[in-house]
mmCIF file of C-alpha atoms and ligand atoms in Angstrom:
data_model
loop_
_atom_site.group_PDB
_atom_site.id
_atom_site.type_symbol
_atom_site.label_atom_id
_atom_site.label_comp_id
_atom_site.label_asym_id
_atom_site.label_seq_id
_atom_site.Cartn_x
_atom_site.Cartn_y
_atom_site.Cartn_z
ATOM 1 C CA MET A 1 -60.154 152.890 59.053
ATOM 2 C CA THR A 2 -60.858 153.393 55.358
ATOM 3 C CA THR A 3 -61.621 156.897 54.159
ATOM 4 C CA LEU A 4 -65.241 157.729 53.492
ATOM 5 C CA SER A 5 -66.606 158.865 50.158
ATOM 6 C CA PRO A 6 -67.519 162.583 49.954
ATOM 7 C CA THR A 7 -71.228 161.652 50.141
ATOM 8 C CA LEU A 8 -70.780 159.551 53.295
ATOM 9 C CA GLU A 9 -68.562 162.137 54.926
ATOM 10 C CA LEU A 10 -71.229 164.815 54.420
ATOM 11 C CA ALA A 11 -74.051 162.453 55.450
ATOM 12 C CA CYS A 12 -72.245 161.695 58.745
ATOM 13 C CA ASP A 13 -71.615 165.387 59.323
ATOM 14 C CA LEU A 14 -75.348 166.077 58.911
ATOM 15 C CA ILE A 15 -76.490 163.145 61.073
ATOM 16 C CA ARG A 16 -74.212 164.289 63.924
ATOM 17 C CA ARG A 17 -76.264 167.479 64.176
ATOM 18 C CA PRO A 18 -79.275 166.444 66.319
ATOM 19 C CA SER A 19 -81.867 168.384 64.311
ATOM 20 C CA VAL A 20 -85.041 167.012 65.862
ATOM 21 C CA THR A 21 -87.988 168.764 64.184
ATOM 22 C CA PRO A 22 -88.259 171.729 63.755
ATOM 23 C CA VAL A 23 -84.670 172.453 64.819
ATOM 24 C CA ASP A 24 -82.014 172.654 62.076
ATOM 25 C CA GLU A 25 -78.830 172.616 64.212
ATOM 26 C CA GLY A 26 -76.678 174.170 61.492
ATOM 27 C CA CYS A 27 -77.379 171.577 58.795
ATOM 28 C CA GLN A 28 -78.574 174.230 56.364
ATOM 29 C CA GLU A 29 -75.579 176.466 57.103
ATOM 30 C CA LEU A 30 -73.365 173.552 56.134
ATOM 31 C CA MET A 31 -75.313 172.910 52.915
ATOM 32 C CA MET A 32 -75.402 176.602 51.992
ATOM 33 C CA ARG A 33 -71.635 176.960 52.411
ATOM 34 C CA ARG A 34 -71.102 174.141 49.926
ATOM 35 C CA LEU A 35 -73.649 175.540 47.462
ATOM 36 C CA ALA A 36 -72.214 179.074 47.664
ATOM 37 C CA ALA A 37 -68.811 177.647 46.758
ATOM 38 C CA ALA A 38 -70.478 175.933 43.768
ATOM 39 C CA GLY A 39 -71.807 179.254 42.485
ATOM 40 C CA PHE A 40 -75.333 179.270 43.917
ATOM 41 C CA ALA A 41 -77.162 182.438 44.931
ATOM 42 C CA LEU A 42 -78.522 181.796 48.432
ATOM 43 C CA GLU A 43 -81.699 182.996 50.019
ATOM 44 C CA PRO A 44 -82.239 181.907 53.628
ATOM 45 C CA MET A 45 -85.944 182.111 54.538
ATOM 46 C CA ARG A 46 -86.552 181.812 58.248
ATOM 47 C CA ILE A 47 -90.311 181.766 58.706
ATOM 48 C CA GLU A 48 -91.545 181.889 62.322
ATOM 49 C CA GLU A 49 -89.373 179.306 64.127
ATOM 50 C CA VAL A 50 -88.485 177.365 60.986
ATOM 51 C CA ASP A 51 -85.241 177.596 58.997
ATOM 52 C CA ASN A 52 -85.632 177.206 55.241
ATOM 53 C CA PHE A 53 -83.525 178.210 52.277
ATOM 54 C CA TRP A 54 -83.818 178.633 48.542
ATOM 55 C CA ALA A 55 -80.710 178.478 46.374
ATOM 56 C CA ARG A 56 -80.368 178.848 42.633
ATOM 57 C CA ARG A 57 -77.621 178.634 40.049
ATOM 58 C CA GLY A 58 -77.977 179.385 36.336
ATOM 59 C CA GLY A 59 -80.085 181.399 33.936
ATOM 60 C CA ASP A 60 -83.647 180.975 32.770
ATOM 61 C CA GLY A 61 -85.420 177.646 32.525
ATOM 62 C CA PRO A 62 -85.728 174.808 32.581
ATOM 63 C CA VAL A 63 -85.239 174.763 36.358
ATOM 64 C CA LEU A 64 -84.447 171.489 38.122
ATOM 65 C CA CYS A 65 -84.962 171.785 41.877
ATOM 66 C CA PHE A 66 -83.777 169.422 44.613
ATOM 67 C CA ALA A 67 -86.047 169.510 47.650
ATOM 68 C CA GLY A 68 -85.795 168.046 51.106
ATOM 69 C CA HIS A 69 -85.753 168.507 54.865
ATOM 70 C CA THR A 70 -82.988 168.730 57.458
ATOM 71 C CA ASP A 71 -85.246 167.928 60.442
ATOM 72 C CA VAL A 72 -85.624 164.403 61.777
ATOM 73 C CA VAL A 73 -88.218 162.683 63.950
ATOM 74 C CA PRO A 74 -87.453 162.162 67.682
ATOM 75 C CA THR A 75 -85.238 159.229 68.615
ATOM 76 C CA GLY A 76 -87.480 157.411 71.076
ATOM 77 C CA PRO A 77 -85.705 155.753 74.049
ATOM 78 C CA LEU A 78 -81.933 156.090 73.580
ATOM 79 C CA GLN A 79 -81.206 152.843 75.433
ATOM 80 C CA SER A 80 -83.085 150.953 72.700
ATOM 81 C CA TRP A 81 -80.594 152.040 70.008
ATOM 82 C CA GLN A 82 -77.776 149.694 69.142
ATOM 83 C CA HIS A 83 -75.589 152.673 68.162
ATOM 84 C CA GLN A 84 -76.421 156.123 69.476
ATOM 85 C CA PRO A 85 -78.698 157.912 66.979
ATOM 86 C CA PHE A 86 -76.461 160.948 66.400
ATOM 87 C CA ASP A 87 -73.120 159.098 66.266
ATOM 88 C CA ALA A 88 -73.442 158.279 62.530
ATOM 89 C CA LEU A 89 -71.603 154.980 62.704
ATOM 90 C CA ILE A 90 -71.049 152.586 59.805
ATOM 91 C CA ASP A 91 -71.418 149.108 61.274
ATOM 92 C CA GLU A 92 -69.654 145.869 60.309
ATOM 93 C CA THR A 93 -72.377 145.055 57.744
ATOM 94 C CA GLY A 94 -71.841 148.354 55.923
ATOM 95 C CA MET A 95 -74.954 150.061 57.256
ATOM 96 C CA LEU A 96 -74.832 153.761 58.072
ATOM 97 C CA CYS A 97 -76.772 153.973 61.361
ATOM 98 C CA GLY A 98 -78.430 157.028 62.848
ATOM 99 C CA ARG A 99 -81.531 159.163 62.975
ATOM 100 C CA GLY A 100 -81.969 160.717 59.518
ATOM 101 C CA ALA A 101 -79.648 158.272 57.726
ATOM 102 C CA ALA A 102 -82.553 157.266 55.457
ATOM 103 C CA ASP A 103 -85.004 160.125 56.087
ATOM 104 C CA MET A 104 -83.369 162.124 54.698
ATOM 105 C CA LYS A 105 -79.868 163.380 55.436
ATOM 106 C CA GLY A 106 -78.370 160.673 53.225
ATOM 107 C CA SER A 107 -80.298 162.084 50.265
ATOM 108 C CA LEU A 108 -79.272 165.651 51.124
ATOM 109 C CA ALA A 109 -75.606 164.635 51.076
ATOM 110 C CA SER A 110 -76.072 162.809 47.752
ATOM 111 C CA MET A 111 -77.740 165.878 46.200
ATOM 112 C CA ILE A 112 -74.964 168.238 47.278
ATOM 113 C CA ILE A 113 -72.154 165.979 46.068
ATOM 114 C CA ALA A 114 -73.917 165.239 42.767
ATOM 115 C CA VAL A 115 -74.513 168.953 42.117
ATOM 116 C CA GLU A 116 -70.936 169.924 43.066
ATOM 117 C CA ARG A 117 -69.588 167.397 40.587
ATOM 118 C CA PHE A 118 -72.073 168.337 37.883
ATOM 119 C CA VAL A 119 -71.314 172.077 37.982
ATOM 120 C CA ALA A 120 -67.574 171.316 37.991
ATOM 121 C CA ASP A 121 -68.012 169.106 34.906
ATOM 122 C CA HIS A 122 -70.610 171.360 33.201
ATOM 123 C CA PRO A 123 -70.039 174.908 34.435
ATOM 124 C CA LYS A 124 -72.201 176.285 31.593
ATOM 125 C CA HIS A 125 -75.089 173.865 32.005
ATOM 126 C CA LYS A 126 -78.535 174.497 30.538
ATOM 127 C CA GLY A 127 -81.256 176.195 32.576
ATOM 128 C CA ALA A 128 -80.868 176.372 36.325
ATOM 129 C CA ILE A 129 -80.406 174.152 39.362
ATOM 130 C CA ALA A 130 -82.207 175.047 42.577
ATOM 131 C CA PHE A 131 -82.522 173.807 46.163
ATOM 132 C CA LEU A 132 -85.598 174.145 48.374
ATOM 133 C CA ILE A 133 -84.704 172.953 51.872
ATOM 134 C CA THR A 134 -86.790 173.136 55.054
ATOM 135 C CA SER A 135 -86.387 172.128 58.697
ATOM 136 C CA ASP A 136 -90.084 171.492 59.204
ATOM 137 C CA GLU A 137 -91.299 168.514 57.217
ATOM 138 C CA GLU A 138 -91.697 166.066 60.091
ATOM 139 C CA GLY A 139 -93.564 168.583 62.288
ATOM 140 C CA PRO A 140 -96.650 170.709 61.580
ATOM 141 C CA ALA A 141 -95.128 171.636 58.170
ATOM 142 C CA GLN A 142 -96.866 175.030 58.089
ATOM 143 C CA HIS A 143 -93.812 177.322 57.968
ATOM 144 C CA GLY A 144 -91.690 175.006 55.842
ATOM 145 C CA THR A 145 -92.017 174.064 52.183
ATOM 146 C CA LYS A 146 -95.636 175.210 52.069
ATOM 147 C CA ALA A 147 -94.695 178.776 53.094
ATOM 148 C CA VAL A 148 -91.609 178.886 50.848
ATOM 149 C CA VAL A 149 -93.722 177.748 47.881
ATOM 150 C CA GLU A 150 -96.148 180.619 48.557
ATOM 151 C CA ARG A 151 -93.264 183.116 48.383
ATOM 152 C CA LEU A 152 -91.959 181.571 45.171
ATOM 153 C CA ARG A 153 -95.448 181.638 43.669
ATOM 154 C CA ALA A 154 -95.951 185.300 44.647
ATOM 155 C CA ARG A 155 -92.873 186.383 42.709
ATOM 156 C CA GLY A 156 -93.507 184.072 39.747
ATOM 157 C CA GLU A 157 -90.457 181.865 40.283
ATOM 158 C CA ARG A 158 -90.172 179.212 37.583
ATOM 159 C CA LEU A 159 -89.870 175.591 38.717
ATOM 160 C CA ASP A 160 -90.156 172.973 35.974
ATOM 161 C CA TRP A 161 -88.899 169.810 37.637
ATOM 162 C CA CYS A 162 -88.411 168.820 41.263
ATOM 163 C CA ILE A 163 -86.709 165.813 42.812
ATOM 164 C CA VAL A 164 -87.677 165.307 46.457
ATOM 165 C CA GLY A 165 -85.150 163.186 48.347
ATOM 166 C CA GLU A 166 -87.709 161.236 50.394
ATOM 167 C CA PRO A 167 -86.721 157.579 50.820
ATOM 168 C CA SER A 168 -88.788 156.058 48.003
ATOM 169 C CA SER A 169 -86.996 152.736 47.476
ATOM 170 C CA THR A 170 -88.287 149.456 48.910
ATOM 171 C CA THR A 171 -85.461 146.901 48.810
ATOM 172 C CA LEU A 172 -82.837 148.201 46.344
ATOM 173 C CA VAL A 173 -81.985 151.845 45.785
ATOM 174 C CA GLY A 174 -83.892 153.152 42.763
ATOM 175 C CA ASP A 175 -86.338 150.231 42.578
ATOM 176 C CA MET A 176 -89.228 152.636 43.183
ATOM 177 C CA VAL A 177 -89.874 156.345 42.682
ATOM 178 C CA LYS A 178 -92.985 158.192 43.777
ATOM 179 C CA ASN A 179 -94.644 160.114 40.952
ATOM 180 C CA GLY A 180 -97.598 161.290 42.989
ATOM 181 C CA ARG A 181 -99.348 160.950 46.285
ATOM 182 C CA ARG A 182 -102.900 160.387 47.341
ATOM 183 C CA GLY A 183 -104.804 163.224 48.962
ATOM 184 C CA SER A 184 -105.608 163.143 52.669
ATOM 185 C CA LEU A 185 -108.943 164.424 53.966
ATOM 186 C CA GLY A 186 -109.796 164.069 57.654
ATOM 187 C CA CYS A 187 -113.031 164.696 59.516
ATOM 188 C CA THR A 188 -114.526 164.646 62.995
ATOM 189 C CA LEU A 189 -118.167 163.566 62.990
ATOM 190 C CA THR A 190 -120.322 164.471 65.966
ATOM 191 C CA VAL A 191 -123.682 162.711 66.250
ATOM 192 C CA ARG A 192 -126.076 164.207 68.792
ATOM 193 C CA GLY A 193 -128.576 162.115 70.732
ATOM 194 C CA LYS A 194 -130.279 162.607 74.073
ATOM 195 C CA GLN A 195 -128.765 161.394 77.324
ATOM 196 C CA GLY A 196 -130.912 159.226 79.564
ATOM 197 C CA HIS A 197 -131.240 156.145 81.778
ATOM 198 C CA VAL A 198 -130.717 152.800 80.010
ATOM 199 C CA ALA A 199 -133.892 151.543 81.702
ATOM 200 C CA TYR A 200 -135.941 154.348 80.108
ATOM 201 C CA PRO A 201 -134.768 154.322 76.471
ATOM 202 C CA HIS A 202 -138.029 155.873 75.262
ATOM 203 C CA LEU A 203 -137.001 159.062 77.121
ATOM 204 C CA ALA A 204 -133.559 159.201 75.454
ATOM 205 C CA ARG A 205 -131.985 158.959 71.980
ATOM 206 C CA ASN A 206 -128.919 156.726 71.771
ATOM 207 C CA PRO A 207 -126.346 158.236 69.353
ATOM 208 C CA ILE A 208 -124.418 154.938 69.253
ATOM 209 C CA HIS A 209 -127.450 153.062 67.941
ATOM 210 C CA LEU A 210 -128.236 155.878 65.531
ATOM 211 C CA ALA A 211 -124.687 156.206 64.173
ATOM 212 C CA ALA A 212 -123.761 152.519 63.899
ATOM 213 C CA PRO A 213 -125.696 151.727 60.673
ATOM 214 C CA ALA A 214 -124.482 154.957 59.065
ATOM 215 C CA LEU A 215 -120.854 154.188 59.954
ATOM 216 C CA ALA A 216 -121.308 150.669 58.588
ATOM 217 C CA GLU A 217 -122.586 152.131 55.322
ATOM 218 C CA LEU A 218 -119.675 154.605 55.122
ATOM 219 C CA ALA A 219 -117.211 151.782 55.774
ATOM 220 C CA ALA A 220 -118.768 149.624 53.054
ATOM 221 C CA GLU A 221 -119.090 152.429 50.483
ATOM 222 C CA HIS A 222 -117.169 152.114 47.228
ATOM 223 C CA TRP A 223 -115.786 155.630 46.657
ATOM 224 C CA ASP A 224 -114.045 155.176 43.299
ATOM 225 C CA ASN A 225 -112.061 152.645 41.286
ATOM 226 C CA GLY A 226 -108.771 154.536 41.342
ATOM 227 C CA ASN A 227 -106.979 154.691 37.987
ATOM 228 C CA ALA A 228 -103.759 153.610 36.306
ATOM 229 C CA TYR A 229 -101.731 155.557 38.874
ATOM 230 C CA PHE A 230 -103.826 155.453 42.045
ATOM 231 C CA PRO A 231 -105.427 152.689 44.112
ATOM 232 C CA PRO A 232 -109.141 153.191 44.901
ATOM 233 C CA THR A 233 -109.940 155.861 47.479
ATOM 234 C CA SER A 234 -109.994 154.426 51.004
ATOM 235 C CA PHE A 235 -112.058 155.407 54.044
ATOM 236 C CA GLN A 236 -110.953 154.503 57.577
ATOM 237 C CA VAL A 237 -112.396 155.339 60.984
ATOM 238 C CA SER A 238 -109.486 156.005 63.361
ATOM 239 C CA ASN A 239 -111.301 156.987 66.558
ATOM 240 C CA LEU A 240 -114.750 156.275 67.942
ATOM 241 C CA ASN A 241 -115.880 157.700 71.271
ATOM 242 C CA ALA A 242 -119.162 157.763 73.154
ATOM 243 C CA GLY A 243 -120.298 156.976 76.667
ATOM 244 C CA THR A 244 -120.097 158.506 80.107
ATOM 245 C CA GLY A 245 -118.255 155.620 81.731
ATOM 246 C CA ALA A 246 -121.332 154.592 83.690
ATOM 247 C CA THR A 247 -123.060 151.390 82.572
ATOM 248 C CA ASN A 248 -126.572 152.686 83.139
ATOM 249 C CA VAL A 249 -126.398 155.887 81.076
ATOM 250 C CA ILE A 250 -127.281 156.344 77.429
ATOM 251 C CA PRO A 251 -124.748 158.951 76.214
ATOM 252 C CA GLY A 252 -125.816 162.223 74.649
ATOM 253 C CA GLU A 253 -123.196 162.355 71.938
ATOM 254 C CA LEU A 254 -120.902 160.247 69.750
ATOM 255 C CA LYS A 255 -117.690 161.355 68.051
ATOM 256 C CA ALA A 256 -115.992 159.529 65.201
ATOM 257 C CA VAL A 257 -112.752 160.587 63.508
ATOM 258 C CA PHE A 258 -112.210 159.312 59.988
ATOM 259 C CA ASN A 259 -109.816 159.855 57.104
ATOM 260 C CA PHE A 260 -109.938 159.530 53.349
ATOM 261 C CA ARG A 261 -106.808 158.743 51.325
ATOM 262 C CA PHE A 262 -108.131 159.738 47.956
ATOM 263 C CA SER A 263 -107.159 159.387 44.327
ATOM 264 C CA THR A 264 -107.464 161.934 41.533
ATOM 265 C CA GLU A 265 -110.778 160.214 40.646
ATOM 266 C CA SER A 266 -112.489 161.841 43.649
ATOM 267 C CA THR A 267 -112.713 165.475 44.704
ATOM 268 C CA VAL A 268 -112.866 166.959 48.201
ATOM 269 C CA GLU A 269 -116.319 168.427 47.536
ATOM 270 C CA GLY A 270 -117.576 165.163 46.051
ATOM 271 C CA LEU A 271 -116.473 163.113 49.067
ATOM 272 C CA GLN A 272 -117.942 165.659 51.471
ATOM 273 C CA GLN A 273 -121.298 165.609 49.689
ATOM 274 C CA ARG A 274 -121.455 161.822 49.623
ATOM 275 C CA VAL A 275 -120.704 161.540 53.354
ATOM 276 C CA ALA A 276 -123.418 164.089 54.154
ATOM 277 C CA ALA A 277 -125.896 162.270 51.903
ATOM 278 C CA ILE A 278 -125.339 158.984 53.755
ATOM 279 C CA LEU A 279 -125.718 160.643 57.174
ATOM 280 C CA ASP A 280 -128.875 162.443 55.999
ATOM 281 C CA LYS A 281 -130.334 159.175 54.735
ATOM 282 C CA HIS A 282 -130.014 157.768 58.273
ATOM 283 C CA GLY A 283 -131.759 160.823 59.716
ATOM 284 C CA LEU A 284 -128.911 161.775 62.031
ATOM 285 C CA ASP A 285 -128.526 165.032 63.929
ATOM 286 C CA TYR A 286 -124.852 165.610 63.209
ATOM 287 C CA ARG A 287 -121.968 167.964 62.597
ATOM 288 C CA LEU A 288 -118.938 167.452 60.304
ATOM 289 C CA ASP A 289 -115.615 169.228 60.907
ATOM 290 C CA TRP A 290 -113.403 168.660 57.890
ATOM 291 C CA ALA A 291 -109.614 169.074 57.707
ATOM 292 C CA LEU A 292 -107.880 168.803 54.356
ATOM 293 C CA SER A 293 -104.210 167.957 54.830
ATOM 294 C CA GLY A 294 -103.237 167.470 51.200
ATOM 295 C CA LEU A 295 -104.624 167.316 47.689
ATOM 296 C CA PRO A 296 -103.533 164.441 45.494
ATOM 297 C CA PHE A 297 -100.899 165.130 42.854
ATOM 298 C CA LEU A 298 -99.632 163.170 39.894
ATOM 299 C CA THR A 299 -96.625 163.537 37.602
ATOM 300 C CA GLN A 300 -97.386 161.840 34.301
ATOM 301 C CA PRO A 301 -94.611 160.248 32.251
ATOM 302 C CA GLY A 302 -92.605 163.121 30.732
ATOM 303 C CA GLU A 303 -89.147 164.675 30.769
ATOM 304 C CA LEU A 304 -88.580 164.381 34.530
ATOM 305 C CA LEU A 305 -89.935 160.870 35.085
ATOM 306 C CA ASP A 306 -88.193 159.643 31.922
ATOM 307 C CA GLY A 307 -84.931 161.376 32.874
ATOM 308 C CA VAL A 308 -84.958 159.848 36.345
ATOM 309 C CA ALA A 309 -85.885 156.369 35.078
ATOM 310 C CA ALA A 310 -83.106 156.517 32.473
ATOM 311 C CA SER A 311 -80.495 157.528 35.051
ATOM 312 C CA ILE A 312 -81.561 154.704 37.399
ATOM 313 C CA ARG A 313 -81.213 152.299 34.453
ATOM 314 C CA THR A 314 -77.764 153.661 33.526
ATOM 315 C CA VAL A 315 -76.389 153.550 37.079
ATOM 316 C CA THR A 316 -78.013 150.381 38.484
ATOM 317 C CA GLY A 317 -79.345 148.461 35.474
ATOM 318 C CA ARG A 318 -82.758 148.474 37.158
ATOM 319 C CA GLU A 319 -86.145 149.428 35.743
ATOM 320 C CA THR A 320 -87.775 151.632 38.334
ATOM 321 C CA THR A 321 -91.452 151.385 39.291
ATOM 322 C CA PRO A 322 -93.389 154.646 39.588
ATOM 323 C CA SER A 323 -95.839 154.535 42.488
ATOM 324 C CA THR A 324 -98.246 156.801 44.355
ATOM 325 C CA SER A 325 -98.343 154.681 47.531
ATOM 326 C CA GLY A 326 -97.369 155.827 51.006
ATOM 327 C CA GLY A 327 -98.126 158.880 53.104
ATOM 328 C CA THR A 328 -98.080 162.502 52.031
ATOM 329 C CA SER A 329 -94.891 164.508 51.503
ATOM 330 C CA ASP A 330 -93.861 168.088 50.772
ATOM 331 C CA GLY A 331 -94.116 167.182 47.088
ATOM 332 C CA ARG A 332 -97.810 168.034 47.398
ATOM 333 C CA PHE A 333 -97.002 171.706 48.015
ATOM 334 C CA ILE A 334 -94.433 171.971 45.233
ATOM 335 C CA ALA A 335 -96.752 170.326 42.692
ATOM 336 C CA THR A 336 -99.195 173.246 43.109
ATOM 337 C CA LEU A 337 -96.699 175.399 41.156
ATOM 338 C CA GLY A 338 -97.396 173.219 38.097
ATOM 339 C CA THR A 339 -94.053 171.494 38.683
ATOM 340 C CA GLN A 340 -93.357 167.892 37.678
ATOM 341 C CA VAL A 341 -92.414 166.245 40.992
ATOM 342 C CA VAL A 342 -90.711 162.900 41.575
ATOM 343 C CA GLU A 343 -89.546 161.504 44.908
ATOM 344 C CA LEU A 344 -86.330 159.530 44.708
ATOM 345 C CA GLY A 345 -84.289 158.445 47.697
ATOM 346 C CA PRO A 346 -82.833 155.426 49.517
ATOM 347 C CA VAL A 347 -84.562 152.373 50.988
ATOM 348 C CA ASN A 348 -87.290 153.327 53.460
ATOM 349 C CA ALA A 349 -87.450 150.093 55.505
ATOM 350 C CA THR A 350 -86.296 151.641 58.813
ATOM 351 C CA ILE A 351 -87.493 155.253 58.596
ATOM 352 C CA HIS A 352 -88.816 156.747 61.858
ATOM 353 C CA GLN A 353 -87.769 153.517 63.667
ATOM 354 C CA ILE A 354 -85.278 152.745 66.435
ATOM 355 C CA ASP A 355 -81.959 151.881 64.686
ATOM 356 C CA GLU A 356 -82.767 153.785 61.481
ATOM 357 C CA ARG A 357 -80.119 152.844 58.937
ATOM 358 C CA VAL A 358 -79.278 152.698 55.274
ATOM 359 C CA LEU A 359 -76.731 150.728 53.260
ATOM 360 C CA ALA A 360 -73.810 153.171 53.123
ATOM 361 C CA SER A 361 -72.880 152.228 49.556
ATOM 362 C CA ASP A 362 -76.464 152.963 48.465
ATOM 363 C CA LEU A 363 -75.860 156.648 49.166
ATOM 364 C CA ASP A 364 -72.944 156.636 46.712
ATOM 365 C CA VAL A 365 -75.236 154.958 44.164
ATOM 366 C CA LEU A 366 -77.866 157.609 44.849
ATOM 367 C CA THR A 367 -75.270 160.338 44.208
ATOM 368 C CA GLU A 368 -74.573 158.752 40.810
ATOM 369 C CA ILE A 369 -78.297 158.602 40.016
ATOM 370 C CA TYR A 370 -78.782 162.293 40.889
ATOM 371 C CA TYR A 371 -75.655 163.164 38.880
ATOM 372 C CA GLN A 372 -76.849 161.205 35.860
ATOM 373 C CA THR A 373 -80.282 162.869 36.103
ATOM 374 C CA LEU A 374 -78.585 166.282 35.998
ATOM 375 C CA VAL A 375 -76.675 165.132 32.916
ATOM 376 C CA ASN A 376 -79.872 163.848 31.253
ATOM 377 C CA LEU A 377 -81.818 167.047 31.906
ATOM 378 C CA LEU A 378 -79.308 169.920 31.981
ATOM 379 C CA ALA A 379 -76.032 168.952 30.275
ATOM 380 C CA CYS A 380 -75.253 170.999 27.163
HETATM 381 ZN ZN1 ZN B 401 -88.737 162.593 55.142
#
């Protein structure tokens, strides 16, 4: 058996700890030991049942922070996996297999190895390097990055640039970085009618009949055009429920659950007002229960995006594509500190799936990209 690179050795070590969200299983302990040896000041922050830590090395700004999560999503049925999810096996095609290989223990290993090498090569680097690591990104994400960011904000911690290790690439490592994310705004709509017998509709009010044209109008509405960085805001109904089960009863109530993925061209208040205006126009008796799960954020071209793009070019010869597609990530919390945030990690084709895997050599490439980014931004 050939010896593994330092990145792959650490990635395997992390994958073998079954840290199903929000459990950390000692992953952070392992990372903190390495960072302490590299001269970082450590600050574990256990908040409720969630392990987090903040680590920092260097003087005043600029501060480049690496962010990520040690928790992984559940495996699903073990018998469906070709190789057991916590064995961290490299198969005959060179794929590192296991839960978290792509999302995102591979990235965590690449960050640690890149930083160890960088501080050895540039012990008196500019500014500071930091780590913000949580074990609750895949779960409710209340006591993870969001809570740590609140503590950092309260004490005025400076955070100029942040690289989140989420798997951003589509087919080749570095082919895409995420420089923002759409916002996510959910809502439960309750439309009230009056229950009755289907044979006596004049004695009832059917909420399905009342809501249908309004829902059709909401579904057809053009919310915005998006902009250079964001696709147009989208509206989707995910659940629709009404009815008593009996075929001869007009129900008294209808519930619809819908979600906006919105661009920086729309605001929460604006979307809420427009939905209410459409429902009012249809004369409905209704209630709206809104749940905002994330505001949109955007990192414009600047030092961080340029530094990352240049390092991808140097290491792989590829021109990266900045994108705001995909779901939300912890980047949304960090961006509220006024931080430039870019997500850069391995190929995301198998994340959260049975047989999650990543090309093992891609993690070594990722280490080089992180290293080169450190050189571009913090070398003297
Ligand atoms: Zn992730």
